[in-house]
Short mmCIF file of C-alpha atoms and ligand atoms in Angstrom, two decimals:
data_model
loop_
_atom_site.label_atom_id
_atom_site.label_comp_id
_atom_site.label_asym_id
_atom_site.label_seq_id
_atom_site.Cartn_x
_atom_site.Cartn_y
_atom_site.Cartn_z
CA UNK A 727 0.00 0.00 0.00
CA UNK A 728 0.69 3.53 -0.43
CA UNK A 729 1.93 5.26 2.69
CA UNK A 730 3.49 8.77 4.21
CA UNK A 731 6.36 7.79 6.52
CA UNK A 732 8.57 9.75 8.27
CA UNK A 733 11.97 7.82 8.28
CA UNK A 734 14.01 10.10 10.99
CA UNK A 735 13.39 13.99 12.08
CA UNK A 736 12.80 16.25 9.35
CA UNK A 737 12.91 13.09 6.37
CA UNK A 738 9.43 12.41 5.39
CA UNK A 739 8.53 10.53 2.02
CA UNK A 740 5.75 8.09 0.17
CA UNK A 741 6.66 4.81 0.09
CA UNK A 742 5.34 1.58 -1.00
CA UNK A 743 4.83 -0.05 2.66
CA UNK A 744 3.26 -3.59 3.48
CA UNK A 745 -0.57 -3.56 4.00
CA UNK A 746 -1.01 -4.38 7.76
CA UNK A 747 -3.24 -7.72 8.87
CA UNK A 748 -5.46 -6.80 11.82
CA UNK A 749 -4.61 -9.50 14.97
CA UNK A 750 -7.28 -10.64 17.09
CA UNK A 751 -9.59 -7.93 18.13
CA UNK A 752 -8.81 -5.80 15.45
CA UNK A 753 -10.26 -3.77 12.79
CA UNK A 754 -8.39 -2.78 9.02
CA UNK A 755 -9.66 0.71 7.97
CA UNK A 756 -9.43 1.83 4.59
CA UNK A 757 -8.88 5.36 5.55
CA UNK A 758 -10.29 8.42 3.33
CA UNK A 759 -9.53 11.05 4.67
CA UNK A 760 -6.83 12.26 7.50
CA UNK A 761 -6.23 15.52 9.09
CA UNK A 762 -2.22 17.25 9.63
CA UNK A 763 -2.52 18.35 12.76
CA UNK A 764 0.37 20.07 15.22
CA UNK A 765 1.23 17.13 17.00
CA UNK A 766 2.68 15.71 13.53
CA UNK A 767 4.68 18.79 12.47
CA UNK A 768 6.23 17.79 15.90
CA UNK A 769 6.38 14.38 14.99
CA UNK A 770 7.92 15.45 11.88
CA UNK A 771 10.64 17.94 13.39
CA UNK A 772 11.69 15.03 16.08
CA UNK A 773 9.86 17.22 18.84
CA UNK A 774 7.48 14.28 20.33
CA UNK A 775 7.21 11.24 21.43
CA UNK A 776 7.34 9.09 18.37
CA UNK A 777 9.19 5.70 17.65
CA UNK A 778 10.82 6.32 14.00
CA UNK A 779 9.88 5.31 10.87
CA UNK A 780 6.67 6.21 11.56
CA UNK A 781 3.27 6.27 9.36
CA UNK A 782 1.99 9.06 11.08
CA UNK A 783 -1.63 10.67 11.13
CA UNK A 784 -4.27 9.70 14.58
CA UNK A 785 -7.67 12.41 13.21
CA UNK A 786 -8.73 9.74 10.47
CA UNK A 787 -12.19 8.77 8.95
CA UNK A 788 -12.31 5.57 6.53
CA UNK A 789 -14.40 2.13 5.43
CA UNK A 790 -13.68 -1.29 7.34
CA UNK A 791 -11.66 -3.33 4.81
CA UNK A 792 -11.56 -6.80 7.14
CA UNK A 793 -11.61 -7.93 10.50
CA UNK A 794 -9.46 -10.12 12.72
CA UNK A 795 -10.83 -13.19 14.81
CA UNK A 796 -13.26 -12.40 17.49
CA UNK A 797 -14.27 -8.76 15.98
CA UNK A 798 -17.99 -8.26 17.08
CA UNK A 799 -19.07 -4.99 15.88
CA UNK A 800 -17.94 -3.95 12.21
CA UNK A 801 -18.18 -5.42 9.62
CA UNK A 802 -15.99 -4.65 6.31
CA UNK A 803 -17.86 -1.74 3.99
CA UNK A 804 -18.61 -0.28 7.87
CA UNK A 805 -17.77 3.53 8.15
CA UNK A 806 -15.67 4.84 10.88
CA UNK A 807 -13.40 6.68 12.81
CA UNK A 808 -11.59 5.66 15.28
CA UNK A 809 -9.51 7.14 18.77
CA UNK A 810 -6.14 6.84 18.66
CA UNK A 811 -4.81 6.41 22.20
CA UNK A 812 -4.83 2.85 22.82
CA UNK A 813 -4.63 2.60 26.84
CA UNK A 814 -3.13 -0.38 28.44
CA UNK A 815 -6.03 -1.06 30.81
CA UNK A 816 -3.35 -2.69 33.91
CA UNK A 817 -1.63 0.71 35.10
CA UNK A 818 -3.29 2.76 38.24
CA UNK A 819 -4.08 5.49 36.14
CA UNK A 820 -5.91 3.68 33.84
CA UNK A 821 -7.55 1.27 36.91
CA UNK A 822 -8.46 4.78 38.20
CA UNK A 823 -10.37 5.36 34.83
CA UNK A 824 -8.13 8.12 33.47
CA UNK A 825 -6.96 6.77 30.45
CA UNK A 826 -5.43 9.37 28.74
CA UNK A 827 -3.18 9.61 31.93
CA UNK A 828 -1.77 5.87 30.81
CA UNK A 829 2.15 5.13 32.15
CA UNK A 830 2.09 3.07 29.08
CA UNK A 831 -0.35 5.35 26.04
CA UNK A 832 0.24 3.75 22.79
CA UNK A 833 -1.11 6.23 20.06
CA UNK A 834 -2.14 4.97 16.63
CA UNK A 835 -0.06 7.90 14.59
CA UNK A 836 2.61 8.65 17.29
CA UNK A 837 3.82 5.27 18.43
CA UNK A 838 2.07 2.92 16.46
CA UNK A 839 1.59 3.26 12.38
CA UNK A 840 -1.49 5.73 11.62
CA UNK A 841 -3.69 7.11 8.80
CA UNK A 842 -1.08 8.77 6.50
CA UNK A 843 -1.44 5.36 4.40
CA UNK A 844 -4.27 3.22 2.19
CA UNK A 845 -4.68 1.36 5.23
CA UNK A 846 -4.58 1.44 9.33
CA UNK A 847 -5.07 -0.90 11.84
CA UNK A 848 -7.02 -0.39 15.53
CA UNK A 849 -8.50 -2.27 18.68
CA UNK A 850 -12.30 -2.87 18.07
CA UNK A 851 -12.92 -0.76 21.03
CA UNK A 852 -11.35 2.52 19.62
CA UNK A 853 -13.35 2.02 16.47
CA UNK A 854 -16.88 4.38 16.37
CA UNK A 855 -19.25 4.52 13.53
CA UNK A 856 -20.00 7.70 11.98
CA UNK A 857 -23.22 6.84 10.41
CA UNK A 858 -23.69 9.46 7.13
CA UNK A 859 -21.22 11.75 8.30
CA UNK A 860 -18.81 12.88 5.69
CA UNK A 861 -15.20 11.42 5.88
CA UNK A 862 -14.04 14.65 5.76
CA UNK A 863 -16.18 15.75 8.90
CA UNK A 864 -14.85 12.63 10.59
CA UNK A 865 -11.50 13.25 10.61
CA UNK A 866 -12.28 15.95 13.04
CA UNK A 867 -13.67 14.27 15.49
CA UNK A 868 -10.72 13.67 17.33
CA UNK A 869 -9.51 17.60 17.61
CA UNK A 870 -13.06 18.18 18.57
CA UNK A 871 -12.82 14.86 21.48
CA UNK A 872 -9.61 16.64 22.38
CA UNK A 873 -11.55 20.02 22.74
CA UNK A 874 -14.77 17.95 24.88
CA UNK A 875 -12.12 16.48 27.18
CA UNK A 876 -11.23 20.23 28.33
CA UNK A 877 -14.82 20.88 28.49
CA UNK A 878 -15.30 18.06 31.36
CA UNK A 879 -12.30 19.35 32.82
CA UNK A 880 -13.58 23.04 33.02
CA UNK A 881 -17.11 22.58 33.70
CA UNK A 882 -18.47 25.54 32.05
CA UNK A 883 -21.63 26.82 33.74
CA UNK A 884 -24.91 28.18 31.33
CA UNK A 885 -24.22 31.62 31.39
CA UNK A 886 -20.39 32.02 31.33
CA UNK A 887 -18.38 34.31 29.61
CA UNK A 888 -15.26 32.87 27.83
CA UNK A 889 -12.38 34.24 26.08
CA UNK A 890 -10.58 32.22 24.04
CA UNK A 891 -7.09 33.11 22.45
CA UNK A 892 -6.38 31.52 18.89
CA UNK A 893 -9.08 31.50 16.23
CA UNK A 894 -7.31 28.50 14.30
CA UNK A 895 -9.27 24.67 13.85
CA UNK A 896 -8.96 24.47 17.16
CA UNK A 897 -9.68 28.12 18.95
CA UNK A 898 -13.37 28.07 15.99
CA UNK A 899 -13.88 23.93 17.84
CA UNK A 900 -13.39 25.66 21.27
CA UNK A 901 -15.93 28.10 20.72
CA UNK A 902 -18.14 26.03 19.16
CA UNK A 903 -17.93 23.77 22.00
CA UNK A 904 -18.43 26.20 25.32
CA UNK A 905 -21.34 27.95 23.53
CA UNK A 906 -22.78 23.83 23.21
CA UNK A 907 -21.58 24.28 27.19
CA UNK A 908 -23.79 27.12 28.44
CA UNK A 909 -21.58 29.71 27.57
CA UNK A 910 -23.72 32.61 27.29
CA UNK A 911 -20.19 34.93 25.51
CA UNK A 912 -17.72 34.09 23.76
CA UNK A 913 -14.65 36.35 22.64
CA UNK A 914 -12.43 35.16 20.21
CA UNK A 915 -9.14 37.12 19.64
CA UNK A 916 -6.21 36.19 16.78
CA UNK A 917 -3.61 38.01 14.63
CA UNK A 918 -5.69 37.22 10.95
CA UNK A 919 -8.52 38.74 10.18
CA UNK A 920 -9.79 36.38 8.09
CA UNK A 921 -10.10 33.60 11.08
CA UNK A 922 -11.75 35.57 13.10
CA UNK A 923 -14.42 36.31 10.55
CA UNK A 924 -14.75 32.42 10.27
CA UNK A 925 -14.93 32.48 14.35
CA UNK A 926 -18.22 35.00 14.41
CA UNK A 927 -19.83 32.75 11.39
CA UNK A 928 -19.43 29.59 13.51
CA UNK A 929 -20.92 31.81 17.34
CA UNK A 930 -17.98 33.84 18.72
CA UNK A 931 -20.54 36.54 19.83
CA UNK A 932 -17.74 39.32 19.55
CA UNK A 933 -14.22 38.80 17.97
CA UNK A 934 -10.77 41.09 18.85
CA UNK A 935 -8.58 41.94 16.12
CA UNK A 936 -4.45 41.16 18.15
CA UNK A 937 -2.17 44.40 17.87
CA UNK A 938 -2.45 48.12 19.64
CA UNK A 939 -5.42 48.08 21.97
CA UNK A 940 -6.35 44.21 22.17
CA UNK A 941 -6.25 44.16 25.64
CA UNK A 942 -7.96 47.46 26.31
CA UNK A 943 -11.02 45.87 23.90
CA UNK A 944 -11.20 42.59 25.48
CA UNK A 945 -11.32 44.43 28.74
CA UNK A 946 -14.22 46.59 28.13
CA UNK A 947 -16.13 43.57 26.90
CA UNK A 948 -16.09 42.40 29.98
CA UNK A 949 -14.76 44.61 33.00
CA UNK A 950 -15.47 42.34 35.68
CA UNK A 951 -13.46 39.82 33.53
CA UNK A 952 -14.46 36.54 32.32
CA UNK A 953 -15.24 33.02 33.74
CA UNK A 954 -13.31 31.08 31.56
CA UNK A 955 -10.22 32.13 29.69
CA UNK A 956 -8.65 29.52 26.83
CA UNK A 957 -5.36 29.87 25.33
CA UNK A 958 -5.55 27.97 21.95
CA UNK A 959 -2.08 29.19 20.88
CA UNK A 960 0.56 27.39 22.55
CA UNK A 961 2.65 30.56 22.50
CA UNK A 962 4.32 31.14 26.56
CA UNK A 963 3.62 34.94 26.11
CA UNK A 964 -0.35 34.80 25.27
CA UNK A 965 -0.82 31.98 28.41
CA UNK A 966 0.81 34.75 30.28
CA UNK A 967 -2.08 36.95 29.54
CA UNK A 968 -4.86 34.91 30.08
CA UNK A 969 -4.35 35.63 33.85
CA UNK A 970 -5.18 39.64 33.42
CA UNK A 971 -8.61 38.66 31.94
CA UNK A 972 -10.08 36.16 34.59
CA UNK A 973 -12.50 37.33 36.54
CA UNK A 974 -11.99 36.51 40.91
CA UNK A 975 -12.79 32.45 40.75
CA UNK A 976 -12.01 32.50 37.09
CA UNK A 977 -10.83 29.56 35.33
CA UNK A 978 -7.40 29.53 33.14
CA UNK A 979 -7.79 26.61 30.31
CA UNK A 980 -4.39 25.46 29.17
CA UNK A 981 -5.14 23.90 25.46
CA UNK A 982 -2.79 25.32 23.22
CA UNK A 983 0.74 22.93 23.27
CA UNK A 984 3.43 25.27 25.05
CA UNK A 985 7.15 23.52 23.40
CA UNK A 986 8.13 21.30 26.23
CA UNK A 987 11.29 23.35 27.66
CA UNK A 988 9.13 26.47 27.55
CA UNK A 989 8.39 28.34 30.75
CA UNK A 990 5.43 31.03 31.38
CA UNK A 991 4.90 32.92 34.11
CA UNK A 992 2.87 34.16 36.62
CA UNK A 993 1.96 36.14 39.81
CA UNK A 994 1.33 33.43 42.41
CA UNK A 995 -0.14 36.39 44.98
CA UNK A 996 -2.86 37.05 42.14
CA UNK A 997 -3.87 33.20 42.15
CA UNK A 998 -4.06 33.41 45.68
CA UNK A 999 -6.11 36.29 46.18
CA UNK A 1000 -8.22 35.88 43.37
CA UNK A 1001 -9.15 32.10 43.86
CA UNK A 1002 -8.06 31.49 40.71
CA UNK A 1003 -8.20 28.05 38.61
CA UNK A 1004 -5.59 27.22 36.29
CA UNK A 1005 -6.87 23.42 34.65
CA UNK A 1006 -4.98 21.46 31.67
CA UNK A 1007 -6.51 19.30 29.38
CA UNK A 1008 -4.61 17.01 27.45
CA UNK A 1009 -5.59 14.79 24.01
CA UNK A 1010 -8.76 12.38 24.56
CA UNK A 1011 -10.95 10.84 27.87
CA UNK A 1012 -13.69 8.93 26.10
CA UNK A 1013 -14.89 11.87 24.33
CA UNK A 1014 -15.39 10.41 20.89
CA UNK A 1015 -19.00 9.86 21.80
CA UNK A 1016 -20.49 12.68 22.32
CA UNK A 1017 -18.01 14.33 19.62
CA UNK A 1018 -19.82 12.57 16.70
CA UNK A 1019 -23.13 13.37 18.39
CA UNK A 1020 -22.38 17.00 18.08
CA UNK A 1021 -21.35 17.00 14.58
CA UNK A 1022 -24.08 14.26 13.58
CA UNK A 1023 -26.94 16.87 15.54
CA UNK A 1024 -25.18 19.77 13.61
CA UNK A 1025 -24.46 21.67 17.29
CA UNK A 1026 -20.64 21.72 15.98
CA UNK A 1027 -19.84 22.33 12.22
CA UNK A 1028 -16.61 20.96 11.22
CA UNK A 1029 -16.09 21.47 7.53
CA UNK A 1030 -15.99 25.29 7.24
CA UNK A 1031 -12.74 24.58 9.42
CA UNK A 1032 -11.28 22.62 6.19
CA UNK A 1033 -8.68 24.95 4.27
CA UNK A 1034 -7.08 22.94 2.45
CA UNK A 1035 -7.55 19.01 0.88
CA UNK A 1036 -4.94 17.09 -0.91
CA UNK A 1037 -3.95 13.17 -1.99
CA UNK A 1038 -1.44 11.24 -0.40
CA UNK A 1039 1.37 12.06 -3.05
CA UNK A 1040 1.45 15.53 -2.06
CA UNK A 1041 1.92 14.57 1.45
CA UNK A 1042 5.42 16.47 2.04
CA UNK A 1043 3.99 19.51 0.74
CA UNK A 1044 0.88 19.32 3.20
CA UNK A 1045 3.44 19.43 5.96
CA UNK A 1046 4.96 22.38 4.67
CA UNK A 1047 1.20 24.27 3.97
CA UNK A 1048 0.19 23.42 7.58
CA UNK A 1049 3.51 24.75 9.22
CA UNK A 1050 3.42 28.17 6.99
CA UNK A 1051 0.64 29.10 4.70
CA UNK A 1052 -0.68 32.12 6.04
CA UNK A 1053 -4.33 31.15 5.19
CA UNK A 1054 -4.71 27.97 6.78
CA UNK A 1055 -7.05 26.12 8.82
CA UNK A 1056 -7.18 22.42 8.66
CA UNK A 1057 -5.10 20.53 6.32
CA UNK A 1058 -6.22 17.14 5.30
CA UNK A 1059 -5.00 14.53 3.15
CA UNK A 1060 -7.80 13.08 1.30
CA UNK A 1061 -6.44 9.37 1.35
CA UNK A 1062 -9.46 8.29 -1.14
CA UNK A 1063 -8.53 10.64 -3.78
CA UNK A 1064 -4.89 8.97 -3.70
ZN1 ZN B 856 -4.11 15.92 16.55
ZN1 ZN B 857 -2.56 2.31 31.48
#
């Protein structure tokens, strides 16, 4: 089969790879369509986690090609998605029923081959049906279970006011996803224009162009500050903002993917006297569920989030487009059209 693999750091290329057999308990997925997202530009630049070569790609829609022995569910010409963290089930945080906290999280994608390829392979139990849902929907299901994980975590009330930095796939999910929440506003503020317009189409109720005055604007939006503040940019310097816009019991979401020897900081005596929250959220905690259910009800819409669709063969180029082309959103590789 025809597959993306990244050999070593910064080496990707197509290559002609053998078509995996799915062991007992497993399910083959002839994938259509598969989302770049940041986690493999890190991948790609040797800044995770992986286990080189690698097939990489873990947001991925596609068809059930076969099954292995004692598959219940699926059935080949089935169509799927599927969640890529594959939790060993024995360690205490997963007997504790926090599986995402794993010792031992395999990840189809990071550590195990993913969706960059004609075919992947994963456990029945990852594997969800998508019903009529577009494949190109699909393959955001997982950003979006990422995104519903944080919303457990934070426990937005009906009524809250959120700000949320970054208006990329992920800052238009977030907003999409408090306002399904309760959130009653919801500020969105980025450096492009042109995302935030796509923010107000999908419910930011007011959006803040970044530059002279940002702060000044969000402010009067909201001078008591706001419940809930969401940086969806990763960068050190925004997450050190977020703390001048809480309101006193406000709650500091930490989405965006800081790099991992970056340091922020902050003014402990303002925590304190504030009774301030400051809550993480990281990847997926059985959130595919209700992730599908909000795209399938039309509560979150997906594929206005798309900017940009391409076959397998141009999978190097992808890379590059999702690391630097000013106008993007999400990147996918449409595996079907390969
Ligand atoms: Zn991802
Ligand atoms: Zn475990």
């Amino acid at each position: 089969m025809k597959a993306a693999q990244i050999q070593a750091p910064d080496e990707a290329r197509i290559v002609e790879a053998p078509e995996p057999t799915p062991g007992p308990g497993e399910v083959l997925i002839e994938v259509a369509a598969a989302g770049i997202c940041g986690t493999d530009l890190h991948i790609y630049h040797g800044e995770y986690e992986a286990t080189y070569p690698i097939i990489p790609g873990h947001e991925f829609s596609g068809t059930v090609a076969a099954v292995g022995a004692d598959v219940e569910r699926y059935r080949p010409g089935d169509r799927v998605t599927a969640d890529p963290n594959i939790p060993c089930n024995r360690c205490p945080a997963c007997q504790r029923g926090e599986p995402n906290q794993c010792e031992s999280l395999a990840a189809i994608g990071v550590t195990r081959d993913g969706a960059f390829a004609q075919y992947v392979v994963a456990p029945e139990g990852s594997v969800f049906p998508i019903g009529d849902m577009s494949f190109a929907a699909a393959a955001l299901v997982e950003p979006l279970a990422c995104v519903m994980w944080g919303i457990k975590r934070v426990q937005i009330q009906p009524g809250d006011s959120a700000l949320i930095f970054g208006a990329g796939p992920m800052g238009c999910l977030l907003l999409q996803a408090v306002r399904c929440a309760g959130a009653a506003h919801v500020v969105v503020t980025d450096v492009a224009p042109w995302r935030l317009a796509r923010a107000a189409e999908l419910g930011a109720t007011t959006t803040v162009l970044a530059g002279d005055g940002q702060a000044k604007q969000i402010k009067a939006l909201a001078p008591a500050g706001y419940d809930v503040v969401v940086d969806a940019t990763g960068i050190p310097e925004v997450l050190e903002q977020t703390f001048d816009f809480a309101r006193p019991r406000g709650k500091i979401w930490v989405f965006g993917v800081c790099p991992r020897d970056a340091r922020a900081t902050f003014v402990p005596y303002d925590v304190f006297r504030k009774d301030l929250s400051i809550i993480g959220s990281f990847a997926v905690s059985r959130t595919f569920h209700e992730s599908i259910a909000l795209i399938q009800g039309g509560a979150v819409r997906v594929e206005p989030l798309i900017s940009h669709r391409l076959p397998l063969d141009r999978f190097v180029e992808a890379l590059e487009l999702a690391e630097r082309d000013p106008k993007r959103m999400k990147v996918q590789i449409d595996v079907a059209a390969s």
